[in-house]
């Protein structure tokens, strides 16, 4: 979207019922920065998880919906999340919830039934959690989920394509297991896999190209967080779907022996290079890896703002804990420049002193969320 000013998105109210450790909780906030501070285990991350469920998917913890219900409320307890969101002042009401003995959650937007995918039209939500600190050295599956989550913020259909690919791949795997040899059946399933694989790969590669460009722009403007160059390896590439379908036919017996598809977008990995040190991120120090990850998220937030034409909502869990005061202040200033609304958690309000009066602050403890005044 060209040079038009981005639409400003703000979550102004959140209300929870029987969600995690909250029997009922509500807060109102309109500031660019919202801080939740309180002791460990108080439920700060639970609030961010609730906000993350106002986007497609299973949220920032990827828990089952049943696990999100308040555990001491009994086995038949569901949960609900209600929110009010403004976009350039125009308000929407969003709700999602889960009822026991079902497998999916419900979504309502402005009183009408909707799909989880429709939530992207109201907000693009990005997050960074302590569980992601080991991203560069951990399992490839975590890095795939990470890059696909970034892609989803730009291409809302990406999640549907990934799910469709997984369904077709599982069907092909079951055919191996059941001893099916009919070439026509396999060809039909492999064409479906190839169609979705090509779309998944195209979205990933387009994201990577634009993200690297955004990272370069961000790094040129500020050296507070190191620049990363990211790439996807082991994917099917931007090959035409027909070529991938032909490939699946050629390796069919190899995959039959393995009992699964060995090659495809489900086996891709993310590689990250620390530009200033010209080294893989996996070899960087723990502090450098954290700074690289923050830099990627900041670059992605700027990219979403430019491409979508609206500011995203950022969820930064314990982001300030391992940053020195200078880098914390730089982070808050960068977030200001982005214009995105940011929800942050920490054990102590002092971690956010550099925000001054730019933040709405809340104390979280014992399943309660209470506004804090007089710390600006």
Short mmCIF file of N, CA and C in Angstrom, two decimals, residues 178-354:
data_model
loop_
_atom_site.label_atom_id
_atom_site.label_comp_id
_atom_site.label_asym_id
_atom_site.label_seq_id
_atom_site.Cartn_x
_atom_site.Cartn_y
_atom_site.Cartn_z
N UNK A 178 -2.44 -48.53 4.42
CA UNK A 178 -3.52 -49.47 4.09
C UNK A 178 -3.19 -50.35 2.90
N UNK A 179 -1.98 -50.20 2.35
CA UNK A 179 -1.58 -51.05 1.23
C UNK A 179 -2.23 -50.70 -0.09
N UNK A 180 -2.59 -49.46 -0.28
CA UNK A 180 -3.21 -49.01 -1.54
C UNK A 180 -2.11 -48.84 -2.59
N UNK A 181 -2.39 -49.32 -3.84
CA UNK A 181 -1.42 -49.19 -4.93
C UNK A 181 -2.03 -48.53 -6.16
N UNK A 182 -3.30 -48.19 -6.11
CA UNK A 182 -3.98 -47.61 -7.27
C UNK A 182 -3.32 -46.27 -7.64
N UNK A 183 -2.69 -46.21 -8.83
CA UNK A 183 -1.94 -45.02 -9.26
C UNK A 183 -2.86 -43.81 -9.42
N UNK A 184 -4.09 -44.03 -9.84
CA UNK A 184 -5.02 -42.90 -10.05
C UNK A 184 -5.36 -42.24 -8.71
N UNK A 185 -5.58 -43.06 -7.68
CA UNK A 185 -5.86 -42.49 -6.37
C UNK A 185 -4.69 -41.66 -5.88
N UNK A 186 -3.49 -42.23 -6.02
CA UNK A 186 -2.31 -41.49 -5.59
C UNK A 186 -2.13 -40.20 -6.38
N UNK A 187 -2.34 -40.28 -7.68
CA UNK A 187 -2.15 -39.09 -8.52
C UNK A 187 -3.07 -37.96 -8.09
N UNK A 188 -4.31 -38.30 -7.74
CA UNK A 188 -5.27 -37.26 -7.33
C UNK A 188 -4.82 -36.60 -6.03
N UNK A 189 -4.38 -37.41 -5.07
CA UNK A 189 -3.94 -36.86 -3.79
C UNK A 189 -2.65 -36.06 -3.96
N UNK A 190 -1.74 -36.55 -4.79
CA UNK A 190 -0.47 -35.86 -5.00
C UNK A 190 -0.66 -34.54 -5.73
N UNK A 191 -1.63 -34.48 -6.62
CA UNK A 191 -1.92 -33.19 -7.27
C UNK A 191 -2.41 -32.18 -6.24
N UNK A 192 -3.25 -32.66 -5.31
CA UNK A 192 -3.74 -31.76 -4.27
C UNK A 192 -2.59 -31.30 -3.37
N UNK A 193 -1.72 -32.22 -2.97
CA UNK A 193 -0.55 -31.85 -2.18
C UNK A 193 0.30 -30.81 -2.91
N UNK A 194 0.53 -31.05 -4.19
CA UNK A 194 1.39 -30.16 -4.97
C UNK A 194 0.78 -28.78 -5.11
N UNK A 195 -0.52 -28.71 -5.28
CA UNK A 195 -1.18 -27.41 -5.40
C UNK A 195 -0.95 -26.57 -4.16
N UNK A 196 -1.17 -27.17 -3.00
CA UNK A 196 -1.01 -26.42 -1.76
C UNK A 196 0.46 -26.20 -1.42
N UNK A 197 1.32 -27.15 -1.76
CA UNK A 197 2.75 -26.98 -1.49
C UNK A 197 3.30 -25.78 -2.24
N UNK A 198 2.90 -25.62 -3.50
CA UNK A 198 3.38 -24.48 -4.30
C UNK A 198 2.94 -23.16 -3.68
N UNK A 199 1.69 -23.10 -3.20
CA UNK A 199 1.19 -21.87 -2.58
C UNK A 199 1.90 -21.58 -1.27
N UNK A 200 2.16 -22.62 -0.48
CA UNK A 200 2.87 -22.44 0.80
C UNK A 200 4.27 -21.91 0.53
N UNK A 201 4.97 -22.52 -0.41
CA UNK A 201 6.34 -22.11 -0.71
C UNK A 201 6.39 -20.70 -1.26
N UNK A 202 5.45 -20.36 -2.12
CA UNK A 202 5.43 -19.01 -2.68
C UNK A 202 5.25 -17.97 -1.58
N UNK A 203 4.35 -18.23 -0.64
CA UNK A 203 4.13 -17.29 0.46
C UNK A 203 5.38 -17.17 1.33
N UNK A 204 6.03 -18.28 1.60
CA UNK A 204 7.23 -18.25 2.43
C UNK A 204 8.34 -17.45 1.75
N UNK A 205 8.57 -17.70 0.47
CA UNK A 205 9.66 -17.03 -0.23
C UNK A 205 9.37 -15.54 -0.41
N UNK A 206 8.11 -15.20 -0.64
CA UNK A 206 7.76 -13.78 -0.76
C UNK A 206 7.96 -13.08 0.59
N UNK A 207 7.54 -13.75 1.67
CA UNK A 207 7.76 -13.20 3.00
C UNK A 207 9.24 -12.97 3.25
N UNK A 208 10.06 -13.98 2.96
CA UNK A 208 11.50 -13.89 3.24
C UNK A 208 12.13 -12.71 2.50
N UNK A 209 11.81 -12.55 1.23
CA UNK A 209 12.39 -11.46 0.45
C UNK A 209 12.01 -10.11 1.04
N UNK A 210 10.75 -9.95 1.39
CA UNK A 210 10.29 -8.66 1.93
C UNK A 210 10.80 -8.44 3.35
N UNK A 211 10.89 -9.52 4.14
CA UNK A 211 11.37 -9.39 5.51
C UNK A 211 12.85 -9.00 5.53
N UNK A 212 13.65 -9.58 4.67
CA UNK A 212 15.06 -9.21 4.61
C UNK A 212 15.25 -7.76 4.21
N UNK A 213 14.41 -7.31 3.28
CA UNK A 213 14.49 -5.90 2.88
C UNK A 213 14.09 -4.99 4.04
N UNK A 214 13.04 -5.37 4.77
CA UNK A 214 12.60 -4.57 5.92
C UNK A 214 13.66 -4.57 7.01
N UNK A 215 14.32 -5.70 7.20
CA UNK A 215 15.39 -5.79 8.20
C UNK A 215 16.54 -4.85 7.85
N UNK A 216 16.88 -4.78 6.56
CA UNK A 216 17.98 -3.91 6.14
C UNK A 216 17.63 -2.45 6.39
N UNK A 217 16.39 -2.07 6.11
CA UNK A 217 15.95 -0.69 6.35
C UNK A 217 16.00 -0.38 7.84
N UNK A 218 15.50 -1.30 8.66
CA UNK A 218 15.50 -1.07 10.11
C UNK A 218 16.92 -0.95 10.64
N UNK A 219 17.83 -1.84 10.19
CA UNK A 219 19.20 -1.81 10.68
C UNK A 219 19.93 -0.55 10.25
N UNK A 220 19.60 -0.04 9.05
CA UNK A 220 20.24 1.19 8.59
C UNK A 220 19.82 2.38 9.43
N UNK A 221 18.58 2.33 9.94
CA UNK A 221 18.06 3.44 10.74
C UNK A 221 18.54 3.37 12.18
N UNK A 222 18.80 2.16 12.69
CA UNK A 222 19.20 2.01 14.09
C UNK A 222 20.00 0.73 14.26
N UNK A 223 21.07 0.79 15.04
CA UNK A 223 21.91 -0.37 15.31
C UNK A 223 21.63 -0.96 16.69
N UNK A 224 20.51 -0.59 17.29
CA UNK A 224 20.22 -1.07 18.63
C UNK A 224 19.97 -2.57 18.67
N UNK A 225 19.44 -3.12 17.58
CA UNK A 225 19.22 -4.56 17.49
C UNK A 225 19.87 -5.05 16.20
N UNK A 226 20.61 -6.16 16.24
CA UNK A 226 21.38 -6.61 15.08
C UNK A 226 20.49 -7.02 13.92
N UNK A 227 21.05 -6.94 12.73
CA UNK A 227 20.33 -7.32 11.52
C UNK A 227 20.48 -8.81 11.27
N UNK A 228 19.41 -9.42 10.88
CA UNK A 228 19.41 -10.84 10.50
C UNK A 228 19.03 -10.98 9.03
N UNK A 229 19.63 -11.93 8.37
CA UNK A 229 19.20 -12.33 7.04
C UNK A 229 18.64 -13.74 7.17
N UNK A 230 17.42 -13.94 6.72
CA UNK A 230 16.75 -15.23 6.89
C UNK A 230 16.54 -15.89 5.54
N UNK A 231 16.52 -17.22 5.54
CA UNK A 231 16.26 -17.97 4.33
C UNK A 231 15.56 -19.27 4.69
N UNK A 232 14.81 -19.81 3.74
CA UNK A 232 14.13 -21.09 3.93
C UNK A 232 14.88 -22.14 3.12
N UNK A 233 15.24 -23.24 3.75
CA UNK A 233 15.95 -24.31 3.06
C UNK A 233 15.14 -25.60 3.14
N UNK A 234 15.34 -26.45 2.15
CA UNK A 234 14.66 -27.74 2.15
C UNK A 234 13.21 -27.68 1.75
N UNK A 235 12.75 -26.53 1.23
CA UNK A 235 11.38 -26.41 0.76
C UNK A 235 11.31 -26.91 -0.67
N UNK A 236 10.11 -26.94 -1.25
CA UNK A 236 9.98 -27.39 -2.64
C UNK A 236 10.34 -26.27 -3.60
N UNK A 237 10.64 -25.10 -3.05
CA UNK A 237 10.97 -23.96 -3.91
C UNK A 237 9.73 -23.40 -4.55
N UNK A 238 9.94 -22.51 -5.48
CA UNK A 238 8.82 -21.89 -6.16
C UNK A 238 8.45 -22.66 -7.43
N UNK A 239 8.78 -23.96 -7.40
CA UNK A 239 8.50 -24.81 -8.56
C UNK A 239 7.01 -24.87 -8.83
N UNK A 240 6.69 -25.01 -10.08
CA UNK A 240 5.29 -25.16 -10.47
C UNK A 240 4.72 -26.41 -9.83
N UNK A 241 3.46 -26.36 -9.44
CA UNK A 241 2.85 -27.48 -8.73
C UNK A 241 2.93 -28.77 -9.52
N UNK A 242 2.89 -28.67 -10.88
CA UNK A 242 2.94 -29.90 -11.68
C UNK A 242 4.27 -30.60 -11.50
N UNK A 243 5.36 -29.82 -11.39
CA UNK A 243 6.67 -30.43 -11.21
C UNK A 243 6.76 -31.15 -9.87
N UNK A 244 6.14 -30.56 -8.84
CA UNK A 244 6.17 -31.23 -7.54
C UNK A 244 5.30 -32.47 -7.56
N UNK A 245 4.18 -32.43 -8.26
CA UNK A 245 3.33 -33.61 -8.39
C UNK A 245 4.10 -34.73 -9.10
N UNK A 246 4.85 -34.38 -10.15
CA UNK A 246 5.67 -35.38 -10.85
C UNK A 246 6.73 -35.96 -9.91
N UNK A 247 7.31 -35.09 -9.09
CA UNK A 247 8.33 -35.55 -8.15
C UNK A 247 7.73 -36.52 -7.14
N UNK A 248 6.54 -36.21 -6.62
CA UNK A 248 5.90 -37.10 -5.66
C UNK A 248 5.62 -38.47 -6.27
N UNK A 249 5.27 -38.48 -7.55
CA UNK A 249 5.05 -39.76 -8.22
C UNK A 249 6.36 -40.56 -8.29
N UNK A 250 7.46 -39.88 -8.59
CA UNK A 250 8.75 -40.56 -8.73
C UNK A 250 9.23 -41.15 -7.41
N UNK A 251 8.95 -40.45 -6.31
CA UNK A 251 9.46 -40.93 -5.01
C UNK A 251 8.39 -41.69 -4.23
N UNK A 252 7.33 -42.07 -4.90
CA UNK A 252 6.21 -42.71 -4.20
C UNK A 252 6.64 -43.98 -3.47
N UNK A 253 7.43 -44.83 -4.13
CA UNK A 253 7.83 -46.09 -3.49
C UNK A 253 8.84 -45.84 -2.36
N UNK A 254 9.68 -44.83 -2.53
CA UNK A 254 10.57 -44.46 -1.42
C UNK A 254 9.77 -44.04 -0.21
N UNK A 255 8.74 -43.20 -0.44
CA UNK A 255 7.90 -42.74 0.66
C UNK A 255 7.07 -43.89 1.24
N UNK A 256 6.69 -44.83 0.38
CA UNK A 256 5.93 -45.98 0.88
C UNK A 256 6.80 -46.77 1.88
N UNK A 257 8.07 -46.94 1.53
CA UNK A 257 8.96 -47.68 2.41
C UNK A 257 9.13 -46.96 3.75
N UNK A 258 9.13 -45.62 3.69
CA UNK A 258 9.29 -44.83 4.92
C UNK A 258 7.97 -44.68 5.66
N UNK A 259 6.87 -44.87 4.95
CA UNK A 259 5.56 -44.72 5.56
C UNK A 259 5.08 -43.28 5.64
N UNK A 260 5.81 -42.37 4.97
CA UNK A 260 5.46 -40.96 5.05
C UNK A 260 6.16 -40.20 3.93
N UNK A 261 5.69 -38.97 3.69
CA UNK A 261 6.34 -38.10 2.71
C UNK A 261 7.62 -37.55 3.31
N UNK A 262 8.74 -37.78 2.64
CA UNK A 262 10.04 -37.35 3.16
C UNK A 262 10.39 -35.94 2.71
N UNK A 263 9.85 -35.52 1.58
CA UNK A 263 10.17 -34.21 1.01
C UNK A 263 8.91 -33.37 0.88
N UNK A 264 9.04 -32.07 1.16
CA UNK A 264 7.91 -31.16 0.99
C UNK A 264 8.01 -30.00 1.93
N UNK A 265 7.06 -29.08 1.89
CA UNK A 265 7.11 -27.90 2.77
C UNK A 265 7.06 -28.25 4.25
N UNK A 266 6.58 -29.44 4.57
CA UNK A 266 6.53 -29.87 5.97
C UNK A 266 7.90 -30.25 6.50
N UNK A 267 8.92 -30.26 5.63
CA UNK A 267 10.29 -30.59 6.04
C UNK A 267 11.23 -29.39 5.92
N UNK A 268 10.70 -28.24 5.59
CA UNK A 268 11.54 -27.06 5.40
C UNK A 268 12.11 -26.58 6.73
N UNK A 269 13.17 -25.77 6.63
CA UNK A 269 13.78 -25.21 7.83
C UNK A 269 14.12 -23.75 7.57
N UNK A 270 14.30 -23.02 8.64
CA UNK A 270 14.65 -21.60 8.58
C UNK A 270 16.10 -21.43 8.99
N UNK A 271 16.88 -20.73 8.16
CA UNK A 271 18.26 -20.40 8.51
C UNK A 271 18.36 -18.89 8.72
N UNK A 272 19.10 -18.51 9.75
CA UNK A 272 19.24 -17.10 10.11
C UNK A 272 20.73 -16.78 10.26
N UNK A 273 21.16 -15.69 9.64
CA UNK A 273 22.54 -15.23 9.72
C UNK A 273 22.60 -13.90 10.46
N UNK A 274 23.50 -13.81 11.43
CA UNK A 274 23.80 -12.56 12.13
C UNK A 274 24.70 -11.75 11.20
N UNK A 275 24.14 -10.69 10.59
CA UNK A 275 24.83 -9.98 9.53
C UNK A 275 26.13 -9.35 10.01
N UNK A 276 26.08 -8.62 11.11
CA UNK A 276 27.26 -7.89 11.58
C UNK A 276 28.43 -8.82 11.87
N UNK A 277 28.13 -10.02 12.35
CA UNK A 277 29.20 -10.97 12.68
C UNK A 277 29.39 -12.04 11.60
N UNK A 278 28.54 -12.01 10.59
CA UNK A 278 28.64 -12.98 9.50
C UNK A 278 28.73 -14.41 10.03
N UNK A 279 27.78 -14.76 10.87
CA UNK A 279 27.77 -16.08 11.47
C UNK A 279 26.33 -16.57 11.64
N UNK A 280 26.13 -17.89 11.64
CA UNK A 280 24.78 -18.40 11.89
C UNK A 280 24.27 -17.97 13.25
N UNK A 281 22.99 -17.66 13.32
CA UNK A 281 22.40 -17.25 14.60
C UNK A 281 22.55 -18.33 15.66
N UNK A 282 22.55 -19.59 15.23
CA UNK A 282 22.67 -20.69 16.19
C UNK A 282 23.99 -20.67 16.94
N UNK A 283 25.01 -20.00 16.38
CA UNK A 283 26.32 -19.93 17.02
C UNK A 283 26.51 -18.65 17.83
N UNK A 284 25.54 -17.75 17.78
CA UNK A 284 25.63 -16.51 18.53
C UNK A 284 25.35 -16.77 20.01
N UNK A 285 25.74 -15.80 20.84
CA UNK A 285 25.47 -15.94 22.27
C UNK A 285 23.97 -15.86 22.54
N UNK A 286 23.59 -16.27 23.74
CA UNK A 286 22.16 -16.24 24.11
C UNK A 286 21.61 -14.82 24.00
N UNK A 287 22.38 -13.83 24.48
CA UNK A 287 21.93 -12.44 24.39
C UNK A 287 21.80 -11.96 22.97
N UNK A 288 22.76 -12.36 22.11
CA UNK A 288 22.69 -11.96 20.71
C UNK A 288 21.50 -12.62 20.01
N UNK A 289 21.22 -13.86 20.35
CA UNK A 289 20.07 -14.54 19.74
C UNK A 289 18.77 -13.84 20.12
N UNK A 290 18.66 -13.42 21.37
CA UNK A 290 17.47 -12.69 21.81
C UNK A 290 17.34 -11.38 21.05
N UNK A 291 18.45 -10.65 20.90
CA UNK A 291 18.42 -9.38 20.19
C UNK A 291 18.08 -9.58 18.71
N UNK A 292 18.62 -10.66 18.10
CA UNK A 292 18.29 -10.97 16.70
C UNK A 292 16.80 -11.25 16.54
N UNK A 293 16.26 -12.02 17.47
CA UNK A 293 14.84 -12.36 17.40
C UNK A 293 13.97 -11.12 17.55
N UNK A 294 14.33 -10.25 18.48
CA UNK A 294 13.58 -9.00 18.63
C UNK A 294 13.67 -8.18 17.35
N UNK A 295 14.86 -8.12 16.75
CA UNK A 295 15.02 -7.38 15.50
C UNK A 295 14.14 -7.92 14.39
N UNK A 296 14.04 -9.25 14.29
CA UNK A 296 13.18 -9.86 13.27
C UNK A 296 11.72 -9.47 13.50
N UNK A 297 11.28 -9.54 14.76
CA UNK A 297 9.89 -9.19 15.07
C UNK A 297 9.61 -7.72 14.75
N UNK A 298 10.56 -6.84 15.07
CA UNK A 298 10.37 -5.42 14.78
C UNK A 298 10.33 -5.17 13.27
N UNK A 299 11.22 -5.84 12.53
CA UNK A 299 11.20 -5.70 11.08
C UNK A 299 9.91 -6.23 10.48
N UNK A 300 9.44 -7.34 11.02
CA UNK A 300 8.19 -7.91 10.53
C UNK A 300 7.00 -7.00 10.83
N UNK A 301 6.99 -6.40 12.02
CA UNK A 301 5.89 -5.48 12.37
C UNK A 301 5.86 -4.30 11.40
N UNK A 302 7.03 -3.77 11.06
CA UNK A 302 7.09 -2.67 10.09
C UNK A 302 6.61 -3.13 8.72
N UNK A 303 6.96 -4.36 8.35
CA UNK A 303 6.53 -4.91 7.06
C UNK A 303 5.02 -5.08 7.01
N UNK A 304 4.44 -5.61 8.09
CA UNK A 304 2.98 -5.78 8.15
C UNK A 304 2.29 -4.43 8.02
N UNK A 305 2.80 -3.43 8.73
CA UNK A 305 2.20 -2.09 8.67
C UNK A 305 2.19 -1.57 7.23
N UNK A 306 3.30 -1.75 6.55
CA UNK A 306 3.42 -1.22 5.18
C UNK A 306 2.56 -2.01 4.20
N UNK A 307 2.60 -3.34 4.27
CA UNK A 307 1.90 -4.17 3.28
C UNK A 307 0.40 -4.22 3.51
N UNK A 308 0.00 -4.32 4.79
CA UNK A 308 -1.42 -4.45 5.10
C UNK A 308 -2.10 -3.09 5.18
N UNK A 309 -1.30 -2.06 5.52
CA UNK A 309 -1.86 -0.73 5.63
C UNK A 309 -2.50 -0.44 6.96
N UNK A 310 -2.14 -1.24 7.97
CA UNK A 310 -2.64 -0.99 9.32
C UNK A 310 -1.61 -1.48 10.33
N UNK A 311 -1.63 -0.89 11.50
CA UNK A 311 -0.65 -1.26 12.52
C UNK A 311 -1.04 -2.59 13.16
N UNK A 312 -0.07 -3.46 13.40
CA UNK A 312 -0.38 -4.71 14.09
C UNK A 312 -0.46 -4.50 15.59
N UNK A 313 -0.84 -5.53 16.30
CA UNK A 313 -0.80 -5.56 17.76
C UNK A 313 0.32 -6.53 18.14
N UNK A 314 1.24 -6.07 19.00
CA UNK A 314 2.39 -6.87 19.41
C UNK A 314 2.21 -7.37 20.84
N UNK A 315 2.53 -8.64 21.05
CA UNK A 315 2.50 -9.25 22.38
C UNK A 315 3.94 -9.65 22.72
N UNK A 316 4.53 -8.97 23.69
CA UNK A 316 5.94 -9.19 24.05
C UNK A 316 6.01 -9.67 25.49
N UNK A 317 6.18 -10.98 25.65
CA UNK A 317 6.15 -11.60 26.97
C UNK A 317 7.55 -11.61 27.56
N UNK A 318 7.71 -10.97 28.71
CA UNK A 318 9.00 -10.91 29.41
C UNK A 318 10.12 -10.39 28.50
N UNK A 319 9.80 -9.46 27.63
CA UNK A 319 10.78 -9.02 26.65
C UNK A 319 11.88 -8.19 27.27
N UNK A 320 11.62 -7.50 28.37
CA UNK A 320 12.59 -6.57 28.93
C UNK A 320 13.53 -7.20 29.95
N UNK A 321 13.23 -8.42 30.37
CA UNK A 321 13.95 -9.01 31.50
C UNK A 321 15.44 -9.14 31.27
N UNK A 322 15.86 -9.45 30.06
CA UNK A 322 17.28 -9.71 29.80
C UNK A 322 17.92 -8.63 28.93
N UNK A 323 17.29 -7.46 28.87
CA UNK A 323 17.86 -6.33 28.13
C UNK A 323 18.42 -5.32 29.13
N UNK A 324 19.56 -4.73 28.78
CA UNK A 324 20.10 -3.69 29.66
C UNK A 324 19.25 -2.43 29.51
N UNK A 325 19.35 -1.49 30.43
CA UNK A 325 18.48 -0.30 30.40
C UNK A 325 18.54 0.46 29.08
N UNK A 326 19.73 0.57 28.50
CA UNK A 326 19.83 1.30 27.23
C UNK A 326 19.08 0.63 26.12
N UNK A 327 19.19 -0.69 26.03
CA UNK A 327 18.49 -1.42 24.97
C UNK A 327 16.99 -1.45 25.22
N UNK A 328 16.59 -1.50 26.51
CA UNK A 328 15.15 -1.42 26.81
C UNK A 328 14.58 -0.09 26.31
N UNK A 329 15.27 1.01 26.61
CA UNK A 329 14.79 2.33 26.17
C UNK A 329 14.73 2.39 24.65
N UNK A 330 15.74 1.80 23.98
CA UNK A 330 15.75 1.79 22.52
C UNK A 330 14.58 0.99 21.97
N UNK A 331 14.26 -0.13 22.63
CA UNK A 331 13.12 -0.94 22.20
C UNK A 331 11.83 -0.13 22.28
N UNK A 332 11.62 0.55 23.40
CA UNK A 332 10.38 1.30 23.58
C UNK A 332 10.29 2.44 22.55
N UNK A 333 11.41 3.08 22.25
CA UNK A 333 11.40 4.15 21.25
C UNK A 333 11.10 3.59 19.86
N UNK A 334 11.64 2.41 19.55
CA UNK A 334 11.37 1.78 18.26
C UNK A 334 9.90 1.41 18.14
N UNK A 335 9.33 0.91 19.24
CA UNK A 335 7.91 0.57 19.23
C UNK A 335 7.06 1.81 19.02
N UNK A 336 7.46 2.93 19.63
CA UNK A 336 6.77 4.20 19.40
C UNK A 336 6.77 4.55 17.91
N UNK A 337 7.94 4.41 17.28
CA UNK A 337 8.06 4.77 15.87
C UNK A 337 7.21 3.87 14.98
N UNK A 338 7.05 2.61 15.38
CA UNK A 338 6.21 1.69 14.61
C UNK A 338 4.74 2.09 14.67
N UNK A 339 4.32 2.65 15.81
CA UNK A 339 2.92 3.02 15.96
C UNK A 339 2.02 1.87 16.34
N UNK A 340 2.61 0.68 16.56
CA UNK A 340 1.81 -0.49 16.90
C UNK A 340 1.47 -0.49 18.39
N UNK A 341 0.29 -0.98 18.72
CA UNK A 341 -0.05 -1.16 20.13
C UNK A 341 0.69 -2.39 20.64
N UNK A 342 1.32 -2.25 21.80
CA UNK A 342 2.17 -3.31 22.33
C UNK A 342 1.76 -3.66 23.75
N UNK A 343 1.55 -4.96 23.99
CA UNK A 343 1.25 -5.47 25.32
C UNK A 343 2.50 -6.18 25.82
N UNK A 344 3.01 -5.76 26.99
CA UNK A 344 4.25 -6.29 27.53
C UNK A 344 4.05 -6.79 28.95
N UNK A 345 4.79 -7.82 29.31
CA UNK A 345 4.73 -8.36 30.67
C UNK A 345 6.10 -8.31 31.33
N UNK A 346 6.11 -8.26 32.65
CA UNK A 346 7.34 -8.29 33.43
C UNK A 346 7.03 -8.48 34.89
N UNK A 347 8.03 -8.85 35.65
CA UNK A 347 7.80 -9.09 37.08
C UNK A 347 7.75 -7.80 37.88
N UNK A 348 8.27 -6.68 37.29
CA UNK A 348 8.36 -5.44 38.06
C UNK A 348 8.12 -4.25 37.14
N UNK A 349 7.35 -3.29 37.63
CA UNK A 349 7.09 -2.09 36.84
C UNK A 349 8.37 -1.31 36.52
N UNK A 350 9.42 -1.51 37.31
CA UNK A 350 10.66 -0.76 37.08
C UNK A 350 11.31 -1.11 35.75
N UNK A 351 10.99 -2.29 35.22
CA UNK A 351 11.52 -2.66 33.92
C UNK A 351 11.02 -1.74 32.81
N UNK A 352 9.94 -1.02 33.08
CA UNK A 352 9.30 -0.20 32.06
C UNK A 352 9.36 1.29 32.40
N UNK A 353 10.31 1.65 33.27
CA UNK A 353 10.44 3.05 33.69
C UNK A 353 10.63 3.97 32.50
N UNK A 354 11.41 3.53 31.51
CA UNK A 354 11.72 4.37 30.36
C UNK A 354 10.48 4.71 29.53
#
